[in-house]
């Protein structure tokens, strides 16, 4: 039976100083001053309309993402967090993450963010090589990135993530590994290590940069994973590595097909209604202006049908290196395991899933060919 999963809250802040040529997130270059107060008011209106979805649960994790949330000042972040606490039960040990860019302007705000209640920082370093950063259209340099991590630790963030990308234009395996080593030297509790992808509707898509060959990408991936492991970072998801017990609780809830409210321009949410056996996705107006002007910023809402649930569940759960407990399938989808018995059998026959009854977990082969594994669960 469908049970009520843990609840998270995602908050989207849609502005950046400028738009990076590889980025397809809902982020917009700031022109003039950010309408911080108007946006916070809109966020609170948005949250008010989401409250029925809470269903008495505590919010276990909050993630303030973007865009560049660190363009908001500490008073603004404080106002958002106290507005949430006034409206919903917030778990005493809630993980509260905020994305911050590593510029000096942002670093000066770190202490204020910490005092406002943020207890985990996710710093968008991307690379420690100033030439690569310039090609990526970033406004910080290598020194800023190193200082940002030291500063975060110094002012009391004992839990912080660095976002790093690899497979950058003209990047050699040696340079990618040097970047990774520099990140490791800063001893973050968590490292998100993404391979640069060229997304439609980006500048890099219309003017493709010179990316490393497949062979080099493969070498970066293999040697990078080994380096991370050597230094105590466990790969628990495709691009996520952490020190022991320092996984992102917020992202874990997504990957375990938990529930989340999404507020802010273009934010998505997913809510389970166990008595009605419904799982609903909701999404908000994308354009910041339209979002702020709307009395009700909801742009769309759709149930995840019974037929779609196996794929939606697996698409999340099988990203995890260790997969999930088998019992979670029934709890989170409301379907019995029998529903997917033929798919599981095929996945086992093709050695894409581990042969364990207690867990649904990809085999090493399944992790390598994740799309083939997921296709088995598509409703056709
Ligand atoms: C939406 S960004 C927000 C964080 C912050 N604004 C920043 O860029 O540092 C989240 C992360 O996604 C990653 N990312 C964005 N676009 C990507 C792409 N095309 N390929 C790989 N990773 C990407 C970057 O590592 C980035 O830090
Ligand atoms: S700073 Fe981050 S969110 Fe903003 S455009 Fe660049 S990658 Fe996208």
mmCIF file of N, CA, C and O and ligand atoms in Angstrom, residues 16 18-20 22-23 27 66-68 101 138, ligand 2:
data_model
loop_
_atom_site.group_PDB
_atom_site.id
_atom_site.type_symbol
_atom_site.label_atom_id
_atom_site.label_comp_id
_atom_site.label_asym_id
_atom_site.label_seq_id
_atom_site.Cartn_x
_atom_site.Cartn_y
_atom_site.Cartn_z
ATOM 1 N N UNK A 16 20.952 34.804 -11.733
ATOM 2 C CA UNK A 16 22.415 34.668 -11.716
ATOM 3 C C UNK A 16 23.002 35.977 -12.208
ATOM 4 O O UNK A 16 22.307 36.749 -12.883
ATOM 5 N N UNK A 18 25.338 36.257 -14.470
ATOM 6 C CA UNK A 18 25.148 36.101 -15.918
ATOM 7 C C UNK A 18 24.878 34.640 -16.233
ATOM 8 O O UNK A 18 25.071 33.774 -15.380
ATOM 9 N N UNK A 19 24.411 34.402 -17.441
ATOM 10 C CA UNK A 19 24.015 33.048 -17.807
ATOM 11 C C UNK A 19 25.219 32.291 -18.354
ATOM 12 O O UNK A 19 25.877 32.749 -19.298
ATOM 13 N N UNK A 20 25.529 31.136 -17.783
ATOM 14 C CA UNK A 20 26.662 30.342 -18.268
ATOM 15 C C UNK A 20 26.280 29.639 -19.577
ATOM 16 O O UNK A 20 25.128 29.210 -19.739
ATOM 17 N N UNK A 22 26.680 26.771 -20.739
ATOM 18 C CA UNK A 22 26.343 25.335 -20.727
ATOM 19 C C UNK A 22 25.065 25.057 -19.938
ATOM 20 O O UNK A 22 24.620 23.919 -19.841
ATOM 21 N N UNK A 23 24.458 26.093 -19.360
ATOM 22 C CA UNK A 23 23.439 25.871 -18.338
ATOM 23 C C UNK A 23 22.020 25.916 -18.892
ATOM 24 O O UNK A 23 21.636 26.887 -19.544
ATOM 25 N N UNK A 27 17.407 29.722 -14.964
ATOM 26 C CA UNK A 27 18.155 30.814 -14.339
ATOM 27 C C UNK A 27 18.281 31.950 -15.339
ATOM 28 O O UNK A 27 18.449 31.717 -16.543
ATOM 29 N N UNK A 66 19.304 26.982 -7.351
ATOM 30 C CA UNK A 66 19.075 28.011 -8.366
ATOM 31 C C UNK A 66 19.536 27.594 -9.732
ATOM 32 O O UNK A 66 19.671 26.414 -10.019
ATOM 33 N N UNK A 67 19.825 28.631 -10.449
ATOM 34 C CA UNK A 67 20.148 29.992 -10.102
ATOM 35 C C UNK A 67 21.264 30.117 -9.044
ATOM 36 O O UNK A 67 22.005 29.197 -8.775
ATOM 37 N N UNK A 68 21.331 31.307 -8.528
ATOM 38 C CA UNK A 68 22.356 31.619 -7.542
ATOM 39 C C UNK A 68 21.702 32.181 -6.276
ATOM 40 O O UNK A 68 21.562 33.403 -6.135
ATOM 41 N N UNK A 101 27.633 30.505 -4.858
ATOM 42 C CA UNK A 101 28.749 30.625 -5.796
ATOM 43 C C UNK A 101 29.970 31.118 -5.021
ATOM 44 O O UNK A 101 29.829 31.759 -3.981
ATOM 45 N N UNK A 138 32.384 31.569 -16.199
ATOM 46 C CA UNK A 138 32.225 31.814 -14.755
ATOM 47 C C UNK A 138 32.921 33.114 -14.355
ATOM 48 O O UNK A 138 33.898 33.521 -14.988
HETATM 49 S S1 LIG B 2 25.689 30.226 -12.219
HETATM 50 FE FE1 LIG B 2 24.821 28.143 -12.100
HETATM 51 S S2 LIG B 2 22.615 28.348 -12.383
HETATM 52 FE FE2 LIG B 2 23.591 30.298 -12.983
HETATM 53 S S3 LIG B 2 23.783 30.154 -15.185
HETATM 54 FE FE3 LIG B 2 25.705 29.442 -14.286
HETATM 55 S S4 LIG B 2 25.442 27.195 -14.033
HETATM 56 FE FE4 LIG B 2 23.419 28.080 -14.401
#
